[in-house]
Structures are given as structure tokens and as C-alpha cells.
mmCIF file with all atom_site columns, C-alpha atoms in Angstrom:
data_model
loop_
_atom_site.group_PDB
_atom_site.id
_atom_site.type_symbol
_atom_site.label_atom_id
_atom_site.label_alt_id
_atom_site.label_comp_id
_atom_site.label_asym_id
_atom_site.label_entity_id
_atom_site.label_seq_id
_atom_site.pdbx_PDB_ins_code
_atom_site.Cartn_x
_atom_site.Cartn_y
_atom_site.Cartn_z
_atom_site.occupancy
_atom_site.B_iso_or_equiv
_atom_site.pdbx_formal_charge
_atom_site.auth_seq_id
_atom_site.auth_comp_id
_atom_site.auth_asym_id
_atom_site.auth_atom_id
_atom_site.pdbx_PDB_model_num
ATOM 1   C CA . GLY V 1 1   ? -8.349  -6.646  -14.685 1.00 88.00 ? 1   GLY V CA 1
ATOM 2   C CA . VAL V 1 2   ? -6.752  -7.410  -11.130 1.00 93.00 ? 2   VAL V CA 1
ATOM 3   C CA . TYR V 1 3   ? -3.599  -5.426  -10.704 1.00 92.00 ? 3   TYR V CA 1
ATOM 4   C CA . SER V 1 4   ? -1.201  -4.317  -8.102  1.00 92.00 ? 4   SER V CA 1
ATOM 5   C CA . ALA V 1 5   ? -1.519  -0.754  -6.637  1.00 93.00 ? 5   ALA V CA 1
ATOM 6   C CA . ASN V 1 6   ? 2.160   -0.220  -7.892  1.00 89.00 ? 6   ASN V CA 1
ATOM 7   C CA . GLU V 1 7   ? 1.382   -1.573  -11.524 1.00 90.00 ? 7   GLU V CA 1
ATOM 8   C CA . PHE V 1 8   ? -1.443  0.990   -11.667 1.00 92.00 ? 8   PHE V CA 1
ATOM 9   C CA . LEU V 1 9   ? -0.380  3.658   -10.548 1.00 91.00 ? 9   LEU V CA 1
ATOM 10  C CA . THR V 1 10  ? 3.343   3.409   -12.503 1.00 90.00 ? 10  THR V CA 1
ATOM 11  C CA . ARG V 1 11  ? 1.048   2.937   -16.009 1.00 88.00 ? 11  ARG V CA 1
ATOM 12  C CA . VAL V 1 12  ? -1.372  5.772   -15.132 1.00 88.00 ? 12  VAL V CA 1
ATOM 13  C CA . ASN V 1 13  ? 1.355   8.113   -13.736 1.00 83.00 ? 13  ASN V CA 1
ATOM 14  C CA . LEU V 1 14  ? 4.426   7.093   -15.761 1.00 83.00 ? 14  LEU V CA 1
ATOM 15  C CA . MET V 1 15  ? 3.709   5.602   -18.621 1.00 82.00 ? 15  MET V CA 1
ATOM 16  C CA . HIS V 1 16  ? 0.406   7.988   -19.541 1.00 79.00 ? 16  HIS V CA 1
ATOM 17  C CA . ALA V 1 17  ? -1.331  4.824   -19.828 1.00 72.00 ? 17  ALA V CA 1
ATOM 18  C CA . ASP V 1 18  ? -4.861  7.078   -19.671 1.00 73.00 ? 18  ASP V CA 1
ATOM 19  C CA . ALA V 1 19  ? -4.118  8.185   -22.602 1.00 73.00 ? 19  ALA V CA 1
ATOM 20  C CA . PHE V 1 20  ? -3.555  5.001   -24.433 1.00 70.00 ? 20  PHE V CA 1
ATOM 21  C CA . PRO V 1 21  ? -3.572  4.933   -27.824 1.00 73.00 ? 21  PRO V CA 1
ATOM 22  C CA . ALA V 1 22  ? -1.710  7.977   -27.971 1.00 77.00 ? 22  ALA V CA 1
ATOM 23  C CA . PHE V 1 23  ? 0.846   6.242   -25.542 1.00 74.00 ? 23  PHE V CA 1
ATOM 24  C CA . ASP V 1 24  ? 1.899   2.168   -25.526 1.00 76.00 ? 24  ASP V CA 1
ATOM 25  C CA . THR V 1 25  ? 1.131   1.059   -21.973 1.00 75.00 ? 25  THR V CA 1
ATOM 26  C CA . PRO V 1 26  ? -3.076  0.365   -21.840 1.00 76.00 ? 26  PRO V CA 1
ATOM 27  C CA . VAL V 1 27  ? -4.911  0.261   -18.442 1.00 80.00 ? 27  VAL V CA 1
ATOM 28  C CA . LEU V 1 28  ? -8.640  -0.635  -17.645 1.00 80.00 ? 28  LEU V CA 1
ATOM 29  C CA . HIS V 1 29  ? -11.166 1.872   -17.411 1.00 83.00 ? 29  HIS V CA 1
ATOM 30  C CA . ALA V 1 30  ? -13.263 -0.115  -15.015 1.00 90.00 ? 30  ALA V CA 1
ATOM 31  C CA . ALA V 1 31  ? -16.982 1.558   -14.419 1.00 94.00 ? 31  ALA V CA 1
ATOM 32  C CA . ARG V 1 32  ? -16.698 -0.023  -11.444 1.00 97.00 ? 32  ARG V CA 1
ATOM 33  C CA . VAL V 1 33  ? -13.337 -0.434  -9.457  1.00 98.00 ? 33  VAL V CA 1
ATOM 34  C CA . ALA V 1 34  ? -12.643 -1.760  -5.609  1.00 98.00 ? 34  ALA V CA 1
ATOM 35  C CA . VAL V 1 35  ? -9.742  -0.676  -4.061  1.00 98.00 ? 35  VAL V CA 1
ATOM 36  C CA . ILE V 1 36  ? -8.301  -3.237  -1.378  1.00 98.00 ? 36  ILE V CA 1
ATOM 37  C CA . GLY V 1 37  ? -6.154  -1.345  1.384   1.00 96.00 ? 37  GLY V CA 1
ATOM 38  C CA . GLY V 1 38  ? -6.141  1.370   3.988   1.00 94.00 ? 38  GLY V CA 1
ATOM 39  C CA . GLY V 1 39  ? -2.970  3.521   3.244   1.00 92.00 ? 39  GLY V CA 1
ATOM 40  C CA . ASN V 1 40  ? -1.899  6.432   1.391   1.00 91.00 ? 40  ASN V CA 1
ATOM 41  C CA . VAL V 1 41  ? -0.995  3.678   -1.665  1.00 92.00 ? 41  VAL V CA 1
ATOM 42  C CA . ALA V 1 42  ? -4.925  2.148   -1.028  1.00 95.00 ? 42  ALA V CA 1
ATOM 43  C CA . MET V 1 43  ? -6.175  6.762   -1.234  1.00 96.00 ? 43  MET V CA 1
ATOM 44  C CA . ASP V 1 44  ? -3.930  7.424   -3.885  1.00 95.00 ? 44  ASP V CA 1
ATOM 45  C CA . SER V 1 45  ? -5.079  4.191   -6.282  1.00 95.00 ? 45  SER V CA 1
ATOM 46  C CA . ALA V 1 46  ? -8.911  5.257   -5.437  1.00 97.00 ? 46  ALA V CA 1
ATOM 47  C CA . ARG V 1 47  ? -8.427  9.060   -6.535  1.00 96.00 ? 47  ARG V CA 1
ATOM 48  C CA . VAL V 1 48  ? -6.610  8.017   -9.504  1.00 95.00 ? 48  VAL V CA 1
ATOM 49  C CA . ALA V 1 49  ? -9.553  5.609   -10.459 1.00 95.00 ? 49  ALA V CA 1
ATOM 50  C CA . ARG V 1 50  ? -12.043 8.160   -9.404  1.00 96.00 ? 50  ARG V CA 1
ATOM 51  C CA . ARG V 1 51  ? -10.653 10.931  -11.532 1.00 93.00 ? 51  ARG V CA 1
ATOM 52  C CA . LEU V 1 52  ? -10.906 7.909   -14.557 1.00 91.00 ? 52  LEU V CA 1
ATOM 53  C CA . GLY V 1 53  ? -14.412 8.145   -13.917 1.00 91.00 ? 53  GLY V CA 1
ATOM 54  C CA . ALA V 1 54  ? -15.189 4.883   -12.029 1.00 95.00 ? 54  ALA V CA 1
ATOM 55  C CA . LYS V 1 55  ? -16.830 4.454   -8.936  1.00 97.00 ? 55  LYS V CA 1
ATOM 56  C CA . VAL V 1 56  ? -14.642 3.155   -6.851  1.00 98.00 ? 56  VAL V CA 1
ATOM 57  C CA . SER V 1 57  ? -15.220 1.543   -3.229  1.00 98.00 ? 57  SER V CA 1
ATOM 58  C CA . LEU V 1 58  ? -12.517 0.452   -0.998  1.00 98.00 ? 58  LEU V CA 1
ATOM 59  C CA . ILE V 1 59  ? -12.050 -1.923  1.477   1.00 98.00 ? 59  ILE V CA 1
ATOM 60  C CA . TYR V 1 60  ? -10.097 -2.228  4.324   1.00 97.00 ? 60  TYR V CA 1
ATOM 61  C CA . ARG V 1 61  ? -10.328 -4.933  7.239   1.00 94.00 ? 61  ARG V CA 1
ATOM 62  C CA . ARG V 1 62  ? -10.509 -2.271  9.948   1.00 92.00 ? 62  ARG V CA 1
ATOM 63  C CA . GLY V 1 63  ? -12.260 0.754   11.204  1.00 92.00 ? 63  GLY V CA 1
ATOM 64  C CA . GLU V 1 64  ? -11.719 4.201   9.481   1.00 92.00 ? 64  GLU V CA 1
ATOM 65  C CA . ASP V 1 65  ? -9.865  5.288   12.358  1.00 90.00 ? 65  ASP V CA 1
ATOM 66  C CA . GLU V 1 66  ? -7.194  3.046   12.446  1.00 89.00 ? 66  GLU V CA 1
ATOM 67  C CA . MET V 1 67  ? -6.048  3.528   8.638   1.00 91.00 ? 67  MET V CA 1
ATOM 68  C CA . PRO V 1 68  ? -2.635  3.265   8.391   1.00 88.00 ? 68  PRO V CA 1
ATOM 69  C CA . ALA V 1 69  ? -3.462  6.357   5.737   1.00 90.00 ? 69  ALA V CA 1
ATOM 70  C CA . ARG V 1 70  ? -2.998  9.729   6.750   1.00 90.00 ? 70  ARG V CA 1
ATOM 71  C CA . LYS V 1 71  ? -5.686  12.183  8.004   1.00 94.00 ? 71  LYS V CA 1
ATOM 72  C CA . ALA V 1 72  ? -5.709  14.454  5.189   1.00 94.00 ? 72  ALA V CA 1
ATOM 73  C CA . GLU V 1 73  ? -5.519  11.374  2.400   1.00 94.00 ? 73  GLU V CA 1
ATOM 74  C CA . VAL V 1 74  ? -8.533  9.875   3.833   1.00 96.00 ? 74  VAL V CA 1
ATOM 75  C CA . LEU V 1 75  ? -10.629 13.151  3.948   1.00 96.00 ? 75  LEU V CA 1
ATOM 76  C CA . HIS V 1 76  ? -9.653  14.113  0.515   1.00 96.00 ? 76  HIS V CA 1
ATOM 77  C CA . ALA V 1 77  ? -11.214 10.287  -0.889  1.00 97.00 ? 77  ALA V CA 1
ATOM 78  C CA . ASN V 1 78  ? -14.095 10.990  1.433   1.00 96.00 ? 78  ASN V CA 1
ATOM 79  C CA . GLU V 1 79  ? -14.313 13.986  -0.529  1.00 96.00 ? 79  GLU V CA 1
ATOM 80  C CA . GLU V 1 80  ? -14.238 12.873  -3.742  1.00 96.00 ? 80  GLU V CA 1
ATOM 81  C CA . GLY V 1 81  ? -16.458 10.471  -3.381  1.00 96.00 ? 81  GLY V CA 1
ATOM 82  C CA . ILE V 1 82  ? -14.680 7.333   -2.267  1.00 97.00 ? 82  ILE V CA 1
ATOM 83  C CA . GLU V 1 83  ? -17.122 4.894   -0.712  1.00 98.00 ? 83  GLU V CA 1
ATOM 84  C CA . PHE V 1 84  ? -15.554 3.285   1.952   1.00 98.00 ? 84  PHE V CA 1
ATOM 85  C CA . PHE V 1 85  ? -16.461 -0.258  3.523   1.00 98.00 ? 85  PHE V CA 1
ATOM 86  C CA . THR V 1 86  ? -14.541 -0.689  6.690   1.00 95.00 ? 86  THR V CA 1
ATOM 87  C CA . CYS V 1 87  ? -14.765 -3.939  9.005   1.00 95.00 ? 87  CYS V CA 1
ATOM 88  C CA . THR V 1 88  ? -15.100 -5.338  5.634   1.00 97.00 ? 88  THR V CA 1
ATOM 89  C CA . ASN V 1 89  ? -12.225 -8.173  4.568   1.00 96.00 ? 89  ASN V CA 1
ATOM 90  C CA . PRO V 1 90  ? -12.670 -9.382  0.727   1.00 97.00 ? 90  PRO V CA 1
ATOM 91  C CA . THR V 1 91  ? -12.565 -13.285 0.404   1.00 96.00 ? 91  THR V CA 1
ATOM 92  C CA . ARG V 1 92  ? -12.672 -14.007 -3.279  1.00 96.00 ? 92  ARG V CA 1
ATOM 93  C CA . ILE V 1 93  ? -12.200 -12.256 -6.643  1.00 96.00 ? 93  ILE V CA 1
ATOM 94  C CA . LEU V 1 94  ? -14.854 -13.356 -8.921  1.00 96.00 ? 94  LEU V CA 1
ATOM 95  C CA . GLY V 1 95  ? -15.002 -13.702 -13.324 1.00 93.00 ? 95  GLY V CA 1
ATOM 96  C CA . GLU V 1 96  ? -13.517 -16.192 -15.725 1.00 88.00 ? 96  GLU V CA 1
ATOM 97  C CA . GLN V 1 97  ? -12.068 -14.036 -18.172 1.00 87.00 ? 97  GLN V CA 1
ATOM 98  C CA . CYS V 1 98  ? -12.903 -10.651 -17.119 1.00 92.00 ? 98  CYS V CA 1
ATOM 99  C CA . VAL V 1 99  ? -13.951 -9.558  -12.889 1.00 96.00 ? 99  VAL V CA 1
ATOM 100 C CA . THR V 1 100 ? -17.231 -9.888  -12.215 1.00 96.00 ? 100 THR V CA 1
ATOM 101 C CA . GLY V 1 101 ? -17.533 -8.833  -8.626  1.00 97.00 ? 101 GLY V CA 1
ATOM 102 C CA . ILE V 1 102 ? -15.649 -9.484  -5.427  1.00 98.00 ? 102 ILE V CA 1
ATOM 103 C CA . GLU V 1 103 ? -16.984 -11.184 -2.246  1.00 98.00 ? 103 GLU V CA 1
ATOM 104 C CA . CYS V 1 104 ? -16.234 -9.477  0.857   1.00 98.00 ? 104 CYS V CA 1
ATOM 105 C CA . VAL V 1 105 ? -17.420 -10.922 4.550   1.00 97.00 ? 105 VAL V CA 1
ATOM 106 C CA . LYS V 1 106 ? -18.193 -7.911  7.207   1.00 96.00 ? 106 LYS V CA 1
ATOM 107 C CA . MET V 1 107 ? -15.529 -8.150  10.154  1.00 95.00 ? 107 MET V CA 1
ATOM 108 C CA . SER V 1 108 ? -15.680 -7.721  13.911  1.00 93.00 ? 108 SER V CA 1
ATOM 109 C CA . LEU V 1 109 ? -12.977 -6.016  16.013  1.00 83.00 ? 109 LEU V CA 1
ATOM 110 C CA . CYS V 1 110 ? -12.119 -7.966  19.165  1.00 72.00 ? 110 CYS V CA 1
ATOM 111 C CA . GLY V 1 111 ? -8.563  -8.248  21.215  1.00 67.00 ? 111 GLY V CA 1
ATOM 112 C CA . ILE V 1 112 ? -5.480  -6.410  19.998  1.00 70.00 ? 112 ILE V CA 1
ATOM 113 C CA . ASP V 1 113 ? -2.769  -8.073  17.308  1.00 69.00 ? 113 ASP V CA 1
ATOM 114 C CA . ALA V 1 114 ? 0.735   -8.083  17.276  1.00 66.00 ? 114 ALA V CA 1
ATOM 115 C CA . SER V 1 115 ? 1.236   -4.593  16.225  1.00 65.00 ? 115 SER V CA 1
ATOM 116 C CA . GLY V 1 116 ? -1.196  -3.339  19.327  1.00 69.00 ? 116 GLY V CA 1
ATOM 117 C CA . ARG V 1 117 ? -4.122  -2.834  17.157  1.00 71.00 ? 117 ARG V CA 1
ATOM 118 C CA . ALA V 1 118 ? -7.568  -4.298  16.947  1.00 73.00 ? 118 ALA V CA 1
ATOM 119 C CA . SER V 1 119 ? -7.751  -8.085  15.767  1.00 82.00 ? 119 SER V CA 1
ATOM 120 C CA . PRO V 1 120 ? -10.837 -8.303  13.112  1.00 88.00 ? 120 PRO V CA 1
ATOM 121 C CA . GLU V 1 121 ? -12.270 -11.113 13.142  1.00 91.00 ? 121 GLU V CA 1
ATOM 122 C CA . PRO V 1 122 ? -15.208 -12.558 10.487  1.00 94.00 ? 122 PRO V CA 1
ATOM 123 C CA . ILE V 1 123 ? -18.490 -11.660 11.075  1.00 95.00 ? 123 ILE V CA 1
ATOM 124 C CA . GLU V 1 124 ? -20.626 -15.386 10.056  1.00 95.00 ? 124 GLU V CA 1
ATOM 125 C CA . GLY V 1 125 ? -23.308 -14.772 7.348   1.00 95.00 ? 125 GLY V CA 1
ATOM 126 C CA . SER V 1 126 ? -22.405 -11.781 6.938   1.00 97.00 ? 126 SER V CA 1
ATOM 127 C CA . GLU V 1 127 ? -20.997 -12.353 3.437   1.00 97.00 ? 127 GLU V CA 1
ATOM 128 C CA . PHE V 1 128 ? -22.018 -10.006 0.243   1.00 97.00 ? 128 PHE V CA 1
ATOM 129 C CA . THR V 1 129 ? -20.924 -9.452  -3.134  1.00 97.00 ? 129 THR V CA 1
ATOM 130 C CA . LEU V 1 130 ? -19.878 -5.980  -4.596  1.00 98.00 ? 130 LEU V CA 1
ATOM 131 C CA . ASP V 1 131 ? -20.284 -5.959  -8.432  1.00 97.00 ? 131 ASP V CA 1
ATOM 132 C CA . VAL V 1 132 ? -16.770 -4.301  -9.686  1.00 97.00 ? 132 VAL V CA 1
ATOM 133 C CA . ASP V 1 133 ? -14.982 -4.630  -13.327 1.00 95.00 ? 133 ASP V CA 1
ATOM 134 C CA . MET V 1 134 ? -11.542 -3.937  -11.472 1.00 96.00 ? 134 MET V CA 1
ATOM 135 C CA . VAL V 1 135 ? -9.609  -4.715  -8.332  1.00 97.00 ? 135 VAL V CA 1
ATOM 136 C CA . ILE V 1 136 ? -6.869  -2.819  -7.102  1.00 97.00 ? 136 ILE V CA 1
ATOM 137 C CA . GLN V 1 137 ? -4.398  -4.470  -4.464  1.00 96.00 ? 137 GLN V CA 1
ATOM 138 C CA . ALA V 1 138 ? -2.831  -1.587  -2.362  1.00 94.00 ? 138 ALA V CA 1
ATOM 139 C CA . ILE V 1 139 ? -2.293  -3.788  1.268   1.00 88.00 ? 139 ILE V CA 1
ATOM 140 C CA . GLY V 1 140 ? 0.670   -3.060  1.678   1.00 70.00 ? 140 GLY V CA 1
ATOM 141 C CA . THR V 1 141 ? 4.903   -3.608  0.831   1.00 70.00 ? 141 THR V CA 1
ATOM 142 C CA . SER V 1 142 ? 7.523   -5.157  2.822   1.00 72.00 ? 142 SER V CA 1
ATOM 143 C CA . PRO V 1 143 ? 12.079  -6.034  2.310   1.00 73.00 ? 143 PRO V CA 1
ATOM 144 C CA . ASN V 1 144 ? 12.407  -8.744  -0.296  1.00 74.00 ? 144 ASN V CA 1
ATOM 145 C CA . PRO V 1 145 ? 13.085  -11.192 1.836   1.00 75.00 ? 145 PRO V CA 1
ATOM 146 C CA . LEU V 1 146 ? 14.911  -12.879 -0.355  1.00 77.00 ? 146 LEU V CA 1
ATOM 147 C CA . LEU V 1 147 ? 17.006  -10.234 -0.566  1.00 75.00 ? 147 LEU V CA 1
ATOM 148 C CA . VAL V 1 148 ? 17.659  -8.851  3.257   1.00 74.00 ? 148 VAL V CA 1
ATOM 149 C CA . SER V 1 149 ? 18.580  -13.082 4.001   1.00 79.00 ? 149 SER V CA 1
ATOM 150 C CA . LEU V 1 150 ? 21.395  -13.294 1.802   1.00 83.00 ? 150 LEU V CA 1
ATOM 151 C CA . ILE V 1 151 ? 22.998  -10.334 3.157   1.00 86.00 ? 151 ILE V CA 1
ATOM 152 C CA . PRO V 1 152 ? 25.152  -11.753 6.173   1.00 88.00 ? 152 PRO V CA 1
ATOM 153 C CA . GLY V 1 153 ? 25.466  -9.698  9.487   1.00 90.00 ? 153 GLY V CA 1
ATOM 154 C CA . LEU V 1 154 ? 22.462  -7.689  8.067   1.00 90.00 ? 154 LEU V CA 1
ATOM 155 C CA . GLU V 1 155 ? 20.493  -7.253  11.476  1.00 90.00 ? 155 GLU V CA 1
ATOM 156 C CA . ARG V 1 156 ? 16.391  -7.187  11.071  1.00 87.00 ? 156 ARG V CA 1
ATOM 157 C CA . GLY V 1 157 ? 13.686  -5.120  12.917  1.00 82.00 ? 157 GLY V CA 1
ATOM 158 C CA . ARG V 1 158 ? 10.967  -7.573  14.191  1.00 76.00 ? 158 ARG V CA 1
ATOM 159 C CA . ARG V 1 159 ? 8.407   -6.917  10.677  1.00 74.00 ? 159 ARG V CA 1
ATOM 160 C CA . GLY V 1 160 ? 11.615  -7.819  8.875   1.00 78.00 ? 160 GLY V CA 1
ATOM 161 C CA . ASN V 1 161 ? 12.427  -4.409  7.724   1.00 86.00 ? 161 ASN V CA 1
ATOM 162 C CA . VAL V 1 162 ? 16.545  -3.480  8.068   1.00 90.00 ? 162 VAL V CA 1
ATOM 163 C CA . ALA V 1 163 ? 17.343  -2.409  11.145  1.00 91.00 ? 163 ALA V CA 1
ATOM 164 C CA . VAL V 1 164 ? 19.377  0.934   11.387  1.00 93.00 ? 164 VAL V CA 1
ATOM 165 C CA . ASP V 1 165 ? 20.645  3.872   13.312  1.00 93.00 ? 165 ASP V CA 1
ATOM 166 C CA . GLU V 1 166 ? 19.259  7.206   13.563  1.00 92.00 ? 166 GLU V CA 1
ATOM 167 C CA . ASN V 1 167 ? 21.749  8.025   10.107  1.00 92.00 ? 167 ASN V CA 1
ATOM 168 C CA . GLY V 1 168 ? 20.858  5.505   8.303   1.00 93.00 ? 168 GLY V CA 1
ATOM 169 C CA . ARG V 1 169 ? 23.715  2.630   9.180   1.00 94.00 ? 169 ARG V CA 1
ATOM 170 C CA . THR V 1 170 ? 23.238  -1.121  9.451   1.00 94.00 ? 170 THR V CA 1
ATOM 171 C CA . SER V 1 171 ? 24.778  -3.086  11.609  1.00 94.00 ? 171 SER V CA 1
ATOM 172 C CA . ILE V 1 172 ? 27.435  -3.521  8.523   1.00 93.00 ? 172 ILE V CA 1
ATOM 173 C CA . PRO V 1 173 ? 30.366  -1.082  8.245   1.00 92.00 ? 173 PRO V CA 1
ATOM 174 C CA . HIS V 1 174 ? 30.182  1.125   5.499   1.00 92.00 ? 174 HIS V CA 1
ATOM 175 C CA . VAL V 1 175 ? 26.494  -0.345  4.388   1.00 93.00 ? 175 VAL V CA 1
ATOM 176 C CA . TYR V 1 176 ? 23.260  2.428   4.660   1.00 94.00 ? 176 TYR V CA 1
ATOM 177 C CA . ALA V 1 177 ? 19.496  2.296   4.386   1.00 92.00 ? 177 ALA V CA 1
ATOM 178 C CA . GLY V 1 178 ? 16.139  4.402   4.475   1.00 90.00 ? 178 GLY V CA 1
ATOM 179 C CA . GLY V 1 179 ? 13.097  4.495   3.219   1.00 88.00 ? 179 GLY V CA 1
ATOM 180 C CA . ASP V 1 180 ? 10.857  2.215   3.618   1.00 85.00 ? 180 ASP V CA 1
ATOM 181 C CA . ILE V 1 181 ? 13.139  -0.947  3.852   1.00 87.00 ? 181 ILE V CA 1
ATOM 182 C CA . ALA V 1 182 ? 14.424  0.584   7.284   1.00 87.00 ? 182 ALA V CA 1
ATOM 183 C CA . THR V 1 183 ? 10.850  2.386   8.511   1.00 82.00 ? 183 THR V CA 1
ATOM 184 C CA . GLY V 1 184 ? 7.809   0.404   6.640   1.00 77.00 ? 184 GLY V CA 1
ATOM 185 C CA . ALA V 1 185 ? 5.682   2.292   5.123   1.00 72.00 ? 185 ALA V CA 1
ATOM 186 C CA . ALA V 1 186 ? 5.605   5.598   5.153   1.00 73.00 ? 186 ALA V CA 1
ATOM 187 C CA . THR V 1 187 ? 5.512   8.801   2.212   1.00 76.00 ? 187 THR V CA 1
ATOM 188 C CA . VAL V 1 188 ? 8.218   9.795   -0.577  1.00 79.00 ? 188 VAL V CA 1
ATOM 189 C CA . ILE V 1 189 ? 9.190   12.565  2.161   1.00 85.00 ? 189 ILE V CA 1
ATOM 190 C CA . GLU V 1 190 ? 10.003  11.085  4.440   1.00 86.00 ? 190 GLU V CA 1
ATOM 191 C CA . ALA V 1 191 ? 12.536  8.439   2.801   1.00 87.00 ? 191 ALA V CA 1
ATOM 192 C CA . MET V 1 192 ? 14.251  11.167  1.168   1.00 91.00 ? 192 MET V CA 1
ATOM 193 C CA . GLY V 1 193 ? 14.508  12.507  4.418   1.00 92.00 ? 193 GLY V CA 1
ATOM 194 C CA . SER V 1 194 ? 16.228  9.379   5.493   1.00 91.00 ? 194 SER V CA 1
ATOM 195 C CA . ALA V 1 195 ? 18.599  9.410   2.354   1.00 92.00 ? 195 ALA V CA 1
ATOM 196 C CA . LYS V 1 196 ? 19.628  12.867  3.094   1.00 93.00 ? 196 LYS V CA 1
ATOM 197 C CA . LYS V 1 197 ? 20.084  11.987  6.968   1.00 93.00 ? 197 LYS V CA 1
ATOM 198 C CA . ALA V 1 198 ? 22.289  8.744   5.849   1.00 93.00 ? 198 ALA V CA 1
ATOM 199 C CA . ALA V 1 199 ? 24.078  10.902  2.691   1.00 94.00 ? 199 ALA V CA 1
ATOM 200 C CA . ALA V 1 200 ? 25.379  13.481  5.512   1.00 94.00 ? 200 ALA V CA 1
ATOM 201 C CA . ALA V 1 201 ? 26.635  10.531  7.721   1.00 93.00 ? 201 ALA V CA 1
ATOM 202 C CA . ILE V 1 202 ? 28.505  8.619   4.725   1.00 95.00 ? 202 ILE V CA 1
ATOM 203 C CA . ASN V 1 203 ? 29.506  12.045  4.249   1.00 93.00 ? 203 ASN V CA 1
ATOM 204 C CA . ALA V 1 204 ? 31.162  12.461  7.419   1.00 92.00 ? 204 ALA V CA 1
ATOM 205 C CA . MET V 1 205 ? 32.108  9.188   7.383   1.00 91.00 ? 205 MET V CA 1
ATOM 206 C CA . LEU V 1 206 ? 34.368  9.396   4.165   1.00 92.00 ? 206 LEU V CA 1
ATOM 207 C CA . LYS V 1 207 ? 36.138  12.655  5.583   1.00 89.00 ? 207 LYS V CA 1
ATOM 208 C CA . GLU V 1 208 ? 37.176  10.852  8.790   1.00 86.00 ? 208 GLU V CA 1
ATOM 209 C CA . GLU V 1 209 ? 38.655  7.840   6.504   1.00 74.00 ? 209 GLU V CA 1
#
């Protein structure tokens, strides 16, 4: 099977899919899992799959030092036996009715891209295949472009996020934003902190009015 990280984690953590059929929502109990990504959600997905008994391979196109995940998350994933395939990019998922493998290519890091990080380029002739039963895609999320584009006057940052000030105030009066849609990918704690700041600013604004 192929899952998004959000679907996989939701099925396991909120819908108790690991306990199927005691609960209604199933999830594939795979023996070999490939997780694509290098952020905190990728680490969460890999560690959950490992705890469900799978041999887990984590595929990331840059080096381990350039993973956006917190260092502690990377350390814990290593300690739990996750196998890291860094400087590696997936090119194709294999299988018809079921996933049987994932084709990858090794990457070299050369030059600097728009994010300020080394730009990965495929190495000719370095293709290889991992035998897996399930693939979890954890390559990051971004604000819904349709939602953002349909709100006139809403300014956006260069990565498509909603532009806000230090209190979460947007370019539209009385409209505030917080969490990943404003800051980009971060932790739940940081999202809660931005919401708390925005709530305090909204409260102060209402008192003034």
C-alpha cells in the first residue's frame, strides 16, 4: 500500500488501526516499509511503522545533517533501528495490485538552491531497488493554494505561506493566522505558541474596540 504520512499516522494513532478488527479502520501490517522524507513527520511515521514490527528504510534526497527534522528525532530513529538512505531519491514505486518495491537513485549535492541548501542532482548509473511492501510519503505539506488565492488582499510569503506579523496578524484587518500555514513546517508546540500569541492579540484588539 501507499499512504500519506498524515493518513498513516491518523489511522494508527486516532483510529487504532493497529488493533483491527477490534476497531473499524484497517492499516497494512507490512514487513518492509519505505518512508520518503526527512522531517519530523517522516521520523514519526518511520518510528511508528518500526514499532508495528516492520523493517523500515527512510529515504531522503540530501544528507543526514541537512534533514529538517529535529536532531533528537533523527537520533531516536537511528536508535530504534531505522535504516537511513540519505542522498537518495525515489523514482518509481513498483507493483500492480500490491507494492513490491521502490526504485531509487543516489544523489550528489552540488550548488545551492533557493532555500540556501545544497542542490541534489542524480548520479548516472546509481539506480537501485528496495524491496518493500508499503510506502509512506512524508515529503512535507504546504498551504492550500486555492484557499489562499480566493481571499482578496491576503499577502503571502515567498513559500506560499500566509504572511503575518509577530502576533499572527495578517494583511487583512481582524484576520489572524498561526501554525504551519504561517510559519511553514514546525512542531505542534510551536503551532500552539503562535495560537496563544494570536489569541492574546485578538483579545487586546477587541478590548480596544
